[in-house]
Coordinates of N, CA and C in Angstrom, one line a residue:
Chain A
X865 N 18.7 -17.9 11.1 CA 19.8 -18.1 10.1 C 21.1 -18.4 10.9
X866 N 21.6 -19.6 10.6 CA 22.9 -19.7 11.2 C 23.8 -18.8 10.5
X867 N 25.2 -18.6 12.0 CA 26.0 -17.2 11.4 C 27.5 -18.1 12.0
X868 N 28.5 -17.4 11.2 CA 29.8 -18.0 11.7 C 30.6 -16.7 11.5
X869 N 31.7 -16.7 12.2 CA 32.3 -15.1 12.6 C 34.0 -15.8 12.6
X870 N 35.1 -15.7 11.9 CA 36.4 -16.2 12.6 C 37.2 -15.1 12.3
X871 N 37.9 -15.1 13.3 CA 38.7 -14.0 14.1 C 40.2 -14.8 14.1
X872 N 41.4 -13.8 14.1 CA 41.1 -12.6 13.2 C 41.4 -13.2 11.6
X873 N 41.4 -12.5 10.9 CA 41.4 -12.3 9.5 C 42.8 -13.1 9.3
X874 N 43.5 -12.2 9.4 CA 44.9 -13.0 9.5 C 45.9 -13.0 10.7
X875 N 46.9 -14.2 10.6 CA 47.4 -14.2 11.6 C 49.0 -14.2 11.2
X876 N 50.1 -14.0 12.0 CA 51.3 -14.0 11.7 C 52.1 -14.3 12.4
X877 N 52.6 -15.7 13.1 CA 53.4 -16.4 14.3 C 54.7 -16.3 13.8
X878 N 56.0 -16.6 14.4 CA 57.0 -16.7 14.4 C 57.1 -18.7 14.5
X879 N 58.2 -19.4 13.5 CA 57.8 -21.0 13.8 C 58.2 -21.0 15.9
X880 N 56.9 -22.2 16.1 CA 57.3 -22.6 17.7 C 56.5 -21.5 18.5
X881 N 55.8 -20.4 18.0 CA 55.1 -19.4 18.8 C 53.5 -19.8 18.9
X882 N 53.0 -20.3 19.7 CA 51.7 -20.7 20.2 C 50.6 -20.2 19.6
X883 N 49.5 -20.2 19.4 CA 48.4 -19.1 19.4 C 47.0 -19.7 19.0
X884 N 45.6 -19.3 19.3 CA 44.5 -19.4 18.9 C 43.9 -18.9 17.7
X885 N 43.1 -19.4 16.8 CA 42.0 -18.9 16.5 C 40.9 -19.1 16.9
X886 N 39.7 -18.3 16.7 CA 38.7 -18.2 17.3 C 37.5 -18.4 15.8
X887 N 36.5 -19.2 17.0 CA 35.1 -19.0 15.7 C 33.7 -19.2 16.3
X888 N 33.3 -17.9 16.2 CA 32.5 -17.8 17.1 C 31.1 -17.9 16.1
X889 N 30.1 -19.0 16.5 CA 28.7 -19.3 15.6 C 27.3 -18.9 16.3
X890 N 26.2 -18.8 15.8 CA 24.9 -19.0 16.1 C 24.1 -19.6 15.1
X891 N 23.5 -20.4 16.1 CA 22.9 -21.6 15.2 C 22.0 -22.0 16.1
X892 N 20.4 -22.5 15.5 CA 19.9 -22.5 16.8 C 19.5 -24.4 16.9
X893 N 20.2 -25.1 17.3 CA 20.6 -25.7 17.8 C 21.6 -26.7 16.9
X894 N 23.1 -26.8 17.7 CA 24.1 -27.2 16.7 C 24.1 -29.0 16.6
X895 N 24.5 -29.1 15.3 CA 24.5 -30.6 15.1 C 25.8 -31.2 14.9
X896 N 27.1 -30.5 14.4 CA 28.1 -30.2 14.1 C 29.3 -29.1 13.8
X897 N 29.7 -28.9 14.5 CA 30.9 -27.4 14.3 C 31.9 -28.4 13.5
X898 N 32.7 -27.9 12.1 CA 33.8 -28.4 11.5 C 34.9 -27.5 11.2
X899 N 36.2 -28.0 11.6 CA 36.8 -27.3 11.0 C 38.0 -28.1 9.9
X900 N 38.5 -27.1 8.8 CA 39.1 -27.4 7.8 C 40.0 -26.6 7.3
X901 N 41.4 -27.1 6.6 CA 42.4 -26.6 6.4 C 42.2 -26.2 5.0
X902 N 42.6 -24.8 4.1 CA 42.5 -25.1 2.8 C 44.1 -24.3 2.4
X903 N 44.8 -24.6 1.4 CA 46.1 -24.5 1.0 C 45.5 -23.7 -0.3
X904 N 46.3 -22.7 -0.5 CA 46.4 -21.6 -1.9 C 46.0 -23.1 -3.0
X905 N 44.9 -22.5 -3.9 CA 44.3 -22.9 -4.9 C 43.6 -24.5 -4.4
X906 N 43.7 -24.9 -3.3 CA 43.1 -26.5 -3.2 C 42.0 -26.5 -2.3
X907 N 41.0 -27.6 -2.9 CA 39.8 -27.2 -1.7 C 40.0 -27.8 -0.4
X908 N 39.1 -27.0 0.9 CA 39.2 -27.7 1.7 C 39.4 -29.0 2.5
X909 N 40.3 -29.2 3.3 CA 41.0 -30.5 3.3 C 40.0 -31.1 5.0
X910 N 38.9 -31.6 5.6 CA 38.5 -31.8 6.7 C 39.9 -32.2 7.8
X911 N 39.6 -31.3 8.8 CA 40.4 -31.6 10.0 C 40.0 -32.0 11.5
X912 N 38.6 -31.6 12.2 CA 37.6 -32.1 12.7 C 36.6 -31.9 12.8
X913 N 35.5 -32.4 13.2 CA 34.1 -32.2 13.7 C 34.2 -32.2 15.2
X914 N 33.4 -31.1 16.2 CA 32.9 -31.2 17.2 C 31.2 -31.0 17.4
X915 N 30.8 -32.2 18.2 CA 29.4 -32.3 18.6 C 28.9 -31.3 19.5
X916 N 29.2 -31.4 20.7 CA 28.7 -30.4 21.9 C 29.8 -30.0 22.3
X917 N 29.5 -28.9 23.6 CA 30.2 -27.7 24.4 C 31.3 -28.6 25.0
X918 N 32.4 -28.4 25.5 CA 33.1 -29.2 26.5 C 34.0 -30.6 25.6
X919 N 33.9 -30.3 24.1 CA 34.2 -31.4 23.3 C 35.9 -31.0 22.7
X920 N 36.6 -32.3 22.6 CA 38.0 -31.3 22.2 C 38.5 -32.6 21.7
X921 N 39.2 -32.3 20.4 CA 39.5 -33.0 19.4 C 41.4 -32.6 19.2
X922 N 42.7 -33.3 19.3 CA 43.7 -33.1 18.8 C 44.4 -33.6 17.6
X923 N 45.1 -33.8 16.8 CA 45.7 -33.9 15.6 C 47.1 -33.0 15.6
X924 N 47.9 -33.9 15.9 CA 49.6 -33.1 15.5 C 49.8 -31.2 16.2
X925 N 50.0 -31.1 15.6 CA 50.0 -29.9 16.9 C 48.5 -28.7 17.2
X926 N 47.4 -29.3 16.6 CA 46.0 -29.0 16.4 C 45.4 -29.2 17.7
X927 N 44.6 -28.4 18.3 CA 43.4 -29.1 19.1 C 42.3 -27.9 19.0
X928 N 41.3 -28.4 19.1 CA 40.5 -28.0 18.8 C 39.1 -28.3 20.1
X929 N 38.7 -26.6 20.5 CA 37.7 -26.9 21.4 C 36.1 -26.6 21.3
X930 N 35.6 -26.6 21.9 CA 33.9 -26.2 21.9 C 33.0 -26.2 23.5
X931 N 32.8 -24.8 22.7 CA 31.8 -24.2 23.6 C 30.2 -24.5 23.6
X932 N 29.5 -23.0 23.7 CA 28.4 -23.5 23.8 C 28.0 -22.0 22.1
X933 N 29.2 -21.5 22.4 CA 29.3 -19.9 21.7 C 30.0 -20.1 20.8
X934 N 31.2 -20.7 20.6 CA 32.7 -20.6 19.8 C 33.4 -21.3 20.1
X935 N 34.3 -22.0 19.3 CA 35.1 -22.6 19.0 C 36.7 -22.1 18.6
X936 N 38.3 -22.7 19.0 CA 38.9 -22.3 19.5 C 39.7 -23.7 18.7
X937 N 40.7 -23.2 17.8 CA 41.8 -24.1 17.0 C 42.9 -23.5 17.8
X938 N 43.4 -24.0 18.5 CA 44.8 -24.0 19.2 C 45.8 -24.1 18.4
X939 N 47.4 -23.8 18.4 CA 48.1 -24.2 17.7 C 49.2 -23.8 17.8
X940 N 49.9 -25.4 18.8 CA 51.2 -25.3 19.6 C 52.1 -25.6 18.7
X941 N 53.7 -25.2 19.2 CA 54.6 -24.8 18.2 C 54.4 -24.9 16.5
X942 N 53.9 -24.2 16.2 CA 53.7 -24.0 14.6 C 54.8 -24.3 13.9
X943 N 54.5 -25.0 13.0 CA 56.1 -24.9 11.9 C 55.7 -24.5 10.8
X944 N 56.4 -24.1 9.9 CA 56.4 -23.3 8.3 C 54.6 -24.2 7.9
X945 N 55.0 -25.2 7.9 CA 53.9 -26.2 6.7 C 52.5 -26.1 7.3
X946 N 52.5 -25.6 8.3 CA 51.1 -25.2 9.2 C 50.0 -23.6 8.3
X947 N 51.2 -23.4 7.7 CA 51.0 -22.2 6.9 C 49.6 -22.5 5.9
X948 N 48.4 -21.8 6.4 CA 47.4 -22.3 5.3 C 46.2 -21.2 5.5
X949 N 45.1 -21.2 5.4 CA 43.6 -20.9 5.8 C 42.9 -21.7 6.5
X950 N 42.1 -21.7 7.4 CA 41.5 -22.3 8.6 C 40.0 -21.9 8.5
X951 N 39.1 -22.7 8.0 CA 37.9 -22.3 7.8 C 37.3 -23.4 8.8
X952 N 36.0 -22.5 9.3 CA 34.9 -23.3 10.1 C 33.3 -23.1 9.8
X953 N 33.2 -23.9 10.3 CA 31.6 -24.4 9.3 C 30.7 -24.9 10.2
X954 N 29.1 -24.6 10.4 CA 28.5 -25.2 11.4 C 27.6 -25.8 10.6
X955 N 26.5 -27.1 11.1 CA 25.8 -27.4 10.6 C 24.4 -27.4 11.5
X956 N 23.2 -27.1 11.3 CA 22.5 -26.6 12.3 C 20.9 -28.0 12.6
X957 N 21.0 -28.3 13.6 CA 19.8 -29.6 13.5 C 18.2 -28.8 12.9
X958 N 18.5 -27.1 12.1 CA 17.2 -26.7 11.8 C 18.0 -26.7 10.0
X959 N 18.6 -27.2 9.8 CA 19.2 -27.3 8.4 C 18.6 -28.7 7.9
X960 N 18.7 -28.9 6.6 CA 18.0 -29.9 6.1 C 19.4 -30.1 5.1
X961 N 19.3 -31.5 4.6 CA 20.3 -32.1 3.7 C 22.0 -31.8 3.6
X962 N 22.0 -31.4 5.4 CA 23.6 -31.4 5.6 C 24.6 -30.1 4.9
X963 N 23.6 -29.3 4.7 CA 24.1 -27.9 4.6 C 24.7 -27.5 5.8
X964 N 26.3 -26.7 5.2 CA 26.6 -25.9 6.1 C 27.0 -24.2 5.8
X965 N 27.2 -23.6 6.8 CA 27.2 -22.7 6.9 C 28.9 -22.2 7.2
X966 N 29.5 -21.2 6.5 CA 31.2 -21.4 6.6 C 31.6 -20.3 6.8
X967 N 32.4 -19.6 8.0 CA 33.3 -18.9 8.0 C 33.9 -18.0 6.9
X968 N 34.4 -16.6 7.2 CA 35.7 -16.7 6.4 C 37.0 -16.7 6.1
X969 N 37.2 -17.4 7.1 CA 38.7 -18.2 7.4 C 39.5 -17.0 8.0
X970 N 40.9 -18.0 8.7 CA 42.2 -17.3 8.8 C 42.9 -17.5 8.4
X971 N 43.4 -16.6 7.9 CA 44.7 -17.0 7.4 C 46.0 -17.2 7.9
X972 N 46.7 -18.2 8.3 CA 47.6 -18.2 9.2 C 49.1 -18.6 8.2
X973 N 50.4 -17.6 8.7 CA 51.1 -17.7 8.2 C 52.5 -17.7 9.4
X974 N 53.1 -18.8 9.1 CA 54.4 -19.3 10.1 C 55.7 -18.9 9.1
X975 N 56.0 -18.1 9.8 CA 57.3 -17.7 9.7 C 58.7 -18.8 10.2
X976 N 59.4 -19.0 9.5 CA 61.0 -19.9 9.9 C 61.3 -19.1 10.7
Chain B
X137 N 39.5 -44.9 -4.4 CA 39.0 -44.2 -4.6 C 39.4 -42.7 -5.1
X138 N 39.0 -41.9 -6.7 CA 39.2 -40.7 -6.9 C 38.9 -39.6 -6.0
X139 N 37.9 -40.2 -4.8 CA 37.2 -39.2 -4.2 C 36.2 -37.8 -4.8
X140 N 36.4 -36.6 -4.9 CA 35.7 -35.8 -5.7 C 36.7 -35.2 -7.0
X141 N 36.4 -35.4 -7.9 CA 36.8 -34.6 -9.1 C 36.4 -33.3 -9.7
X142 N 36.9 -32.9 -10.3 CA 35.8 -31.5 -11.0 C 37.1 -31.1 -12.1
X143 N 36.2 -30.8 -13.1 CA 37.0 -30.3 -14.6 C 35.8 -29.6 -15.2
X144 N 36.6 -28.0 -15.9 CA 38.2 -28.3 -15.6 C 38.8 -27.5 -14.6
X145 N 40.1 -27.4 -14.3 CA 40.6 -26.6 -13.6 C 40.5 -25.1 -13.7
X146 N 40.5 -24.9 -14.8 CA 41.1 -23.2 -15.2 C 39.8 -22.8 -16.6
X147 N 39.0 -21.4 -16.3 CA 38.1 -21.6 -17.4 C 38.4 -20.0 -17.5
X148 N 38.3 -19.6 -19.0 CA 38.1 -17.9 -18.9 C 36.8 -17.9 -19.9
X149 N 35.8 -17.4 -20.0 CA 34.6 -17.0 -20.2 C 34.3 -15.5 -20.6
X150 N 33.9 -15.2 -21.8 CA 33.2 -13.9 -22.5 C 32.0 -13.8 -21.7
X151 N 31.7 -12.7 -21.2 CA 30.6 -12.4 -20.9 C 28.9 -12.6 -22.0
X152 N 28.2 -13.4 -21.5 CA 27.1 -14.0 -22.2 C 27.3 -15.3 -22.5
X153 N 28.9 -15.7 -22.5 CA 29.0 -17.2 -23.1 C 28.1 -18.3 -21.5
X154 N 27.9 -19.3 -22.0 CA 27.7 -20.4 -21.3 C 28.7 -21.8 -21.2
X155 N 28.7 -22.4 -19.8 CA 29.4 -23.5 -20.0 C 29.5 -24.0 -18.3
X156 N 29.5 -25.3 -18.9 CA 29.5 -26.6 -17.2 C 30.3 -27.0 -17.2
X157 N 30.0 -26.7 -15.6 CA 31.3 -27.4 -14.8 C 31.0 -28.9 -14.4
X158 N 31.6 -29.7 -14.3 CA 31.8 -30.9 -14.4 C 32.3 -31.5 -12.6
X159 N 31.1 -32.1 -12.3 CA 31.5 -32.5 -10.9 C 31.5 -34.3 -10.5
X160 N 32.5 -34.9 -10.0 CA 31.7 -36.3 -9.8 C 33.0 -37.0 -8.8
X161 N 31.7 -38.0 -8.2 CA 32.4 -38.7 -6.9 C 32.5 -40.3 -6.9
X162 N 33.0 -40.8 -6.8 CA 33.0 -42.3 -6.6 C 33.3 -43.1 -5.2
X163 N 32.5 -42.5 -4.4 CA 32.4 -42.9 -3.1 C 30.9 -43.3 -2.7
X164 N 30.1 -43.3 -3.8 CA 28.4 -43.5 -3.7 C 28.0 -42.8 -2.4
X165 N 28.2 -41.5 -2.6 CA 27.6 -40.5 -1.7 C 26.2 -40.0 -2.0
X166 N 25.2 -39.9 -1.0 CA 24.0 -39.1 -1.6 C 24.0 -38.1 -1.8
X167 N 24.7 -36.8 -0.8 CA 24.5 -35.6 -0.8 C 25.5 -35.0 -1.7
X168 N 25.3 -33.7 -2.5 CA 26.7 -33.1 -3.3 C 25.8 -32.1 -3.4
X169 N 27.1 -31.1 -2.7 CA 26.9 -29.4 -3.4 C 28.1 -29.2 -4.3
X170 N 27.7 -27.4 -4.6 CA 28.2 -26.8 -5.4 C 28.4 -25.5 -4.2
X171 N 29.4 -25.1 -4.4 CA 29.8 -23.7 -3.5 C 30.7 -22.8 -4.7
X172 N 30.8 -21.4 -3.9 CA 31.6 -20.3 -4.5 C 32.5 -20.3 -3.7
X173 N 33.6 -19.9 -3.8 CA 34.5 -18.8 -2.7 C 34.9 -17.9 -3.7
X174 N 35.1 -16.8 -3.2 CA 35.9 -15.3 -3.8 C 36.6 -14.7 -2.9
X175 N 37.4 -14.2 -3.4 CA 38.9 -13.9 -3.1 C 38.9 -13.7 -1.6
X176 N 39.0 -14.2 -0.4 CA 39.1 -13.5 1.0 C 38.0 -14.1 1.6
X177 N 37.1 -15.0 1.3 CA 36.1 -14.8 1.6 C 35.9 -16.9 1.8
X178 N 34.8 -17.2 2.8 CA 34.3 -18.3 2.9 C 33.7 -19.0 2.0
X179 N 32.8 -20.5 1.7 CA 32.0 -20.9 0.7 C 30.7 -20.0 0.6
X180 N 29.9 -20.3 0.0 CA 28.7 -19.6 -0.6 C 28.1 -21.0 -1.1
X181 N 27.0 -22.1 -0.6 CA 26.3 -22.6 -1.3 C 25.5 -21.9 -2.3
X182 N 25.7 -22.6 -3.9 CA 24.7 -22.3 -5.0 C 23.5 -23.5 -4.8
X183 N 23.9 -24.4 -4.8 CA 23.1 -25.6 -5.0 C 23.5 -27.0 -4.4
X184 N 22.2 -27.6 -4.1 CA 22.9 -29.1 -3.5 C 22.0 -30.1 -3.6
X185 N 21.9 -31.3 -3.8 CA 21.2 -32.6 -4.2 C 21.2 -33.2 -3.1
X186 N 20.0 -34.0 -2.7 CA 20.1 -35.2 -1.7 C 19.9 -36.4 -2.4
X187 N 20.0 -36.3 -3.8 CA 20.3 -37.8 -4.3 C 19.5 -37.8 -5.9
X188 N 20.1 -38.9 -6.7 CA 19.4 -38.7 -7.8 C 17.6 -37.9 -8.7
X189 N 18.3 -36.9 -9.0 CA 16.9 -36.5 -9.5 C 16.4 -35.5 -8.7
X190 N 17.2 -34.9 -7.6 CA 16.3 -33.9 -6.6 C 17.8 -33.1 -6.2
X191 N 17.0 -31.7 -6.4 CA 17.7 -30.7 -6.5 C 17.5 -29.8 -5.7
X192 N 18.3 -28.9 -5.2 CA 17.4 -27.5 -4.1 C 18.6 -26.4 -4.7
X193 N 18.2 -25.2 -4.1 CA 18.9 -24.0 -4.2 C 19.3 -23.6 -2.5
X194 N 20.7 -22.7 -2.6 CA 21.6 -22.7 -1.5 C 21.2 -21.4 -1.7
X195 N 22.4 -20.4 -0.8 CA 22.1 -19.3 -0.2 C 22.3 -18.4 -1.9
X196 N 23.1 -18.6 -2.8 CA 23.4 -17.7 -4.2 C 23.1 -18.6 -5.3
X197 N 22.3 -19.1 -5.8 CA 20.9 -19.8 -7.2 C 21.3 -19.0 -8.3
X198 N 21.7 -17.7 -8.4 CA 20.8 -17.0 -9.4 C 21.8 -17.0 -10.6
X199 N 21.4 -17.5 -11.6 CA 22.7 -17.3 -12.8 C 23.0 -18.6 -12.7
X200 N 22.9 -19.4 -12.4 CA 23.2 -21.2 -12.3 C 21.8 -22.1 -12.4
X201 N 22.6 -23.1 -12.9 CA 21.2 -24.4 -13.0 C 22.4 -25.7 -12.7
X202 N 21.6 -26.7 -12.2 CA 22.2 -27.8 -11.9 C 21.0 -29.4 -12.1
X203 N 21.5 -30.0 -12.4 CA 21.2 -31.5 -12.5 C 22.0 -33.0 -12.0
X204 N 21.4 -33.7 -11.3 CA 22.0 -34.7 -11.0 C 20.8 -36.1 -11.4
X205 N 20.9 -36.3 -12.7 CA 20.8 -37.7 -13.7 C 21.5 -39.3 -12.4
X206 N 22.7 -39.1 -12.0 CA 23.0 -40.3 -11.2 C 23.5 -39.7 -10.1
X207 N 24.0 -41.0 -9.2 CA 24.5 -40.6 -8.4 C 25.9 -39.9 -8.1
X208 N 26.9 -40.2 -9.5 CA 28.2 -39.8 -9.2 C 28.3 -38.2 -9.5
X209 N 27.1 -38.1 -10.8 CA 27.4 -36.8 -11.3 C 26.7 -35.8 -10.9
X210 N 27.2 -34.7 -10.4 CA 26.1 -33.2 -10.8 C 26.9 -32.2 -11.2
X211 N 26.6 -31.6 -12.3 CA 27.3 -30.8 -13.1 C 26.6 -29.2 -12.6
X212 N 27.3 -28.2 -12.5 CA 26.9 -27.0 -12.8 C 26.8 -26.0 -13.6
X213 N 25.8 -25.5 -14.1 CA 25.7 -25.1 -15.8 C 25.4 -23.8 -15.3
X214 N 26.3 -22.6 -16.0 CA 26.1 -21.4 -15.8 C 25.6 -20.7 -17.3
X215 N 24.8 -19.9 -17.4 CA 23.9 -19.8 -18.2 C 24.4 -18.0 -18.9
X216 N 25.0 -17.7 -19.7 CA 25.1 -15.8 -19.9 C 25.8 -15.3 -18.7
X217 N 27.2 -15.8 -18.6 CA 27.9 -15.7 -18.1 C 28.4 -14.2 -17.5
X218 N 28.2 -13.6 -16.1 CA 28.6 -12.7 -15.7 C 29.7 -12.0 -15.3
X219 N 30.5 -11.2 -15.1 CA 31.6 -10.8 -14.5 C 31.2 -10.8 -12.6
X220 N 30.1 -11.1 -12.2 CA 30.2 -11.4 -11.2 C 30.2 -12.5 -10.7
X221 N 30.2 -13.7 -11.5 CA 30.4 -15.0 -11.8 C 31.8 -15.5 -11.6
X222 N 32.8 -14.4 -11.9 CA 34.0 -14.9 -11.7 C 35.0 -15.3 -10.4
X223 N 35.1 -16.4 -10.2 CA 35.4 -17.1 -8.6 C 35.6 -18.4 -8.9
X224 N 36.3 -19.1 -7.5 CA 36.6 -20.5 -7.4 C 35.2 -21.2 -7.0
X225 N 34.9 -22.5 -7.6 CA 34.1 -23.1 -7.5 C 34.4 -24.4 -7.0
X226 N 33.9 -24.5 -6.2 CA 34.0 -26.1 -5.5 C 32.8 -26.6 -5.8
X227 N 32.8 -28.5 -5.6 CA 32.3 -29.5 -5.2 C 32.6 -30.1 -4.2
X228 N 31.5 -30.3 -3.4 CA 31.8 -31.3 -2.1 C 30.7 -32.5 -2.0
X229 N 30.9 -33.7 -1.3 CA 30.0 -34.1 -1.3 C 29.8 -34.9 0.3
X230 N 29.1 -35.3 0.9 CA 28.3 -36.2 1.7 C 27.7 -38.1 1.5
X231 N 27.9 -38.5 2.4 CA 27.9 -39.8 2.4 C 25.8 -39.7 3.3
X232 N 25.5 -39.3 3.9 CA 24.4 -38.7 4.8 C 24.2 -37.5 5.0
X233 N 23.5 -37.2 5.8 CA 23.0 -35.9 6.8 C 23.1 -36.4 8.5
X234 N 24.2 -37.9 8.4 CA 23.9 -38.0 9.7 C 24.9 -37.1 10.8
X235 N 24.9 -37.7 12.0 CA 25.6 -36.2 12.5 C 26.9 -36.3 12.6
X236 N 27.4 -34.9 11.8 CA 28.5 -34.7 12.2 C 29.2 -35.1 10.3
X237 N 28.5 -36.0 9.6 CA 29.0 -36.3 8.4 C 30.1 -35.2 7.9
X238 N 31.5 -35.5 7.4 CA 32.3 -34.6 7.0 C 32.1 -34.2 5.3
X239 N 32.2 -33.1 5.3 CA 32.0 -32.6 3.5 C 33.7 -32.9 2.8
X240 N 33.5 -33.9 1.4 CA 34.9 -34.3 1.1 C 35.0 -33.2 0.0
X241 N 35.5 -32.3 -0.3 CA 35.9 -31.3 -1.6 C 36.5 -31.6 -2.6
X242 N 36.2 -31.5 -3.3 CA 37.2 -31.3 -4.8 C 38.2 -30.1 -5.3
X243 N 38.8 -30.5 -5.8 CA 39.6 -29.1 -6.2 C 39.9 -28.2 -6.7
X244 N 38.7 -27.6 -7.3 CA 38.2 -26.6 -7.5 C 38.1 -26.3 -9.0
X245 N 37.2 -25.3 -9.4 CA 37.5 -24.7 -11.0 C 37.9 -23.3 -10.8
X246 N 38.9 -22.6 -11.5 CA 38.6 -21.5 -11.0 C 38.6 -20.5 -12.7
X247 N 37.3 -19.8 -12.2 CA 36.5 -19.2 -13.8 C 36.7 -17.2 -13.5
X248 N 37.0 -17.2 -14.6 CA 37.0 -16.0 -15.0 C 36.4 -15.5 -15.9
X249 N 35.6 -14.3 -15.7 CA 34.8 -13.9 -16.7 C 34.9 -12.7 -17.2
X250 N 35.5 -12.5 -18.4 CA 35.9 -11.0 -18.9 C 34.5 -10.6 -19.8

């Protein structure tokens, strides 16, 4: 059974102060790790997909890495609007019809 | 493109009542689920289609039924309505299963059941 774990629960930066989340999965063999933004009351908004370990994807102050274990949303100088939930999701090559499996998010909140 | 829709937004429900949620895409996608989230917490597949007329059950089935007649629509019909029923519900859907395909979301219903 694929598992997804993201760390920590919540987070609380100052704007411009750096920091990671973490998302660590088991899956037994991956087809796709995703991650996605969701904002109070709206569904998730897709932000990237990563295929294999050693893969790294950026977007505006976003990058996003992969292992073989966990995955790692970066996130250099933060500003207010960055303020959201951060959910990740795997999809497993023993999954059938593009089911995934999801996190349960962080919450990340940027302070002015 | 509307992308995914879902109505309605805001539902409150008597416990035992019945009533569907309303999901549809105009992107002629094959794949569309239905998920939960609750308060703090990640999705929960209920249910998901790989294309007209074929249906499966996700990781939480029980208290739900679903149908997809075409391709745009699959509605979710909850049946004697629970208080544990009460949560945001999304729609998402798929263009494939190829790899890496992104899930596009809708924006949610969110039901309460007293």
């Amino acid at each position: 059974e694929d598992q997804v774990t993201q760390s920590p629960e919540a987070l609380r930066l100052q704007e411009g102060e750096s920091s990671s989340l973490n998302c660590s999965y088991t899956v037994s063999g991956l087809r796709g790790l995703f991650w996605y933004r969701q904002d109070p009351g709206k569904g998730p908004e897709f932000l990237f997909t990563l295929y294999s370990a050693g893969e790294e994807k950026e977007k505006e102050r976003l990058k996003a890495t992969l292992t073989k274990k966990e995955s790692f949303l970066h996130i250099t100088a933060p500003k207010p609007e960055d303020s959201a939930t951060y959910l990740c999701a795997v999809q497993g090559v023993g999954t059938n019809a593009g089911k995934s499996t999801f996190g349960d998010g962080t919450t990340l909140t940027v302070k002015p | 493109n509307a992308g995914v829709t879902q109505t309605p937004k805001f539902r409150i429900l008597k416990i035992g009542q019945s009533m569907t949620l309303q999901c549809t895409q105009d992107m002629n996608h094959n794949y569309m689920y239905w998920y939960r989230q609750d308060p703090g917490m990640g999705l929960k597949l209920i249910y998901y289609s790989v294309g007209a007329g074929i249906t499966d059950k996700g990781e939480v089935p029980n208290g739900y039924n679903v149908s997809r007649s075409t391709t745009e629509d699959f509605p979710l019909r909850l049946e004697l309505a629970a208080p544990s029923q009460t949560s945001v519900y999304f729609c998402a859907s798929i263009k494939s299963r190829d790899r890496g395909d992104t899930q596009y979301f809708g924006p949610g219903t969110r039901l309460t059941v007293l």
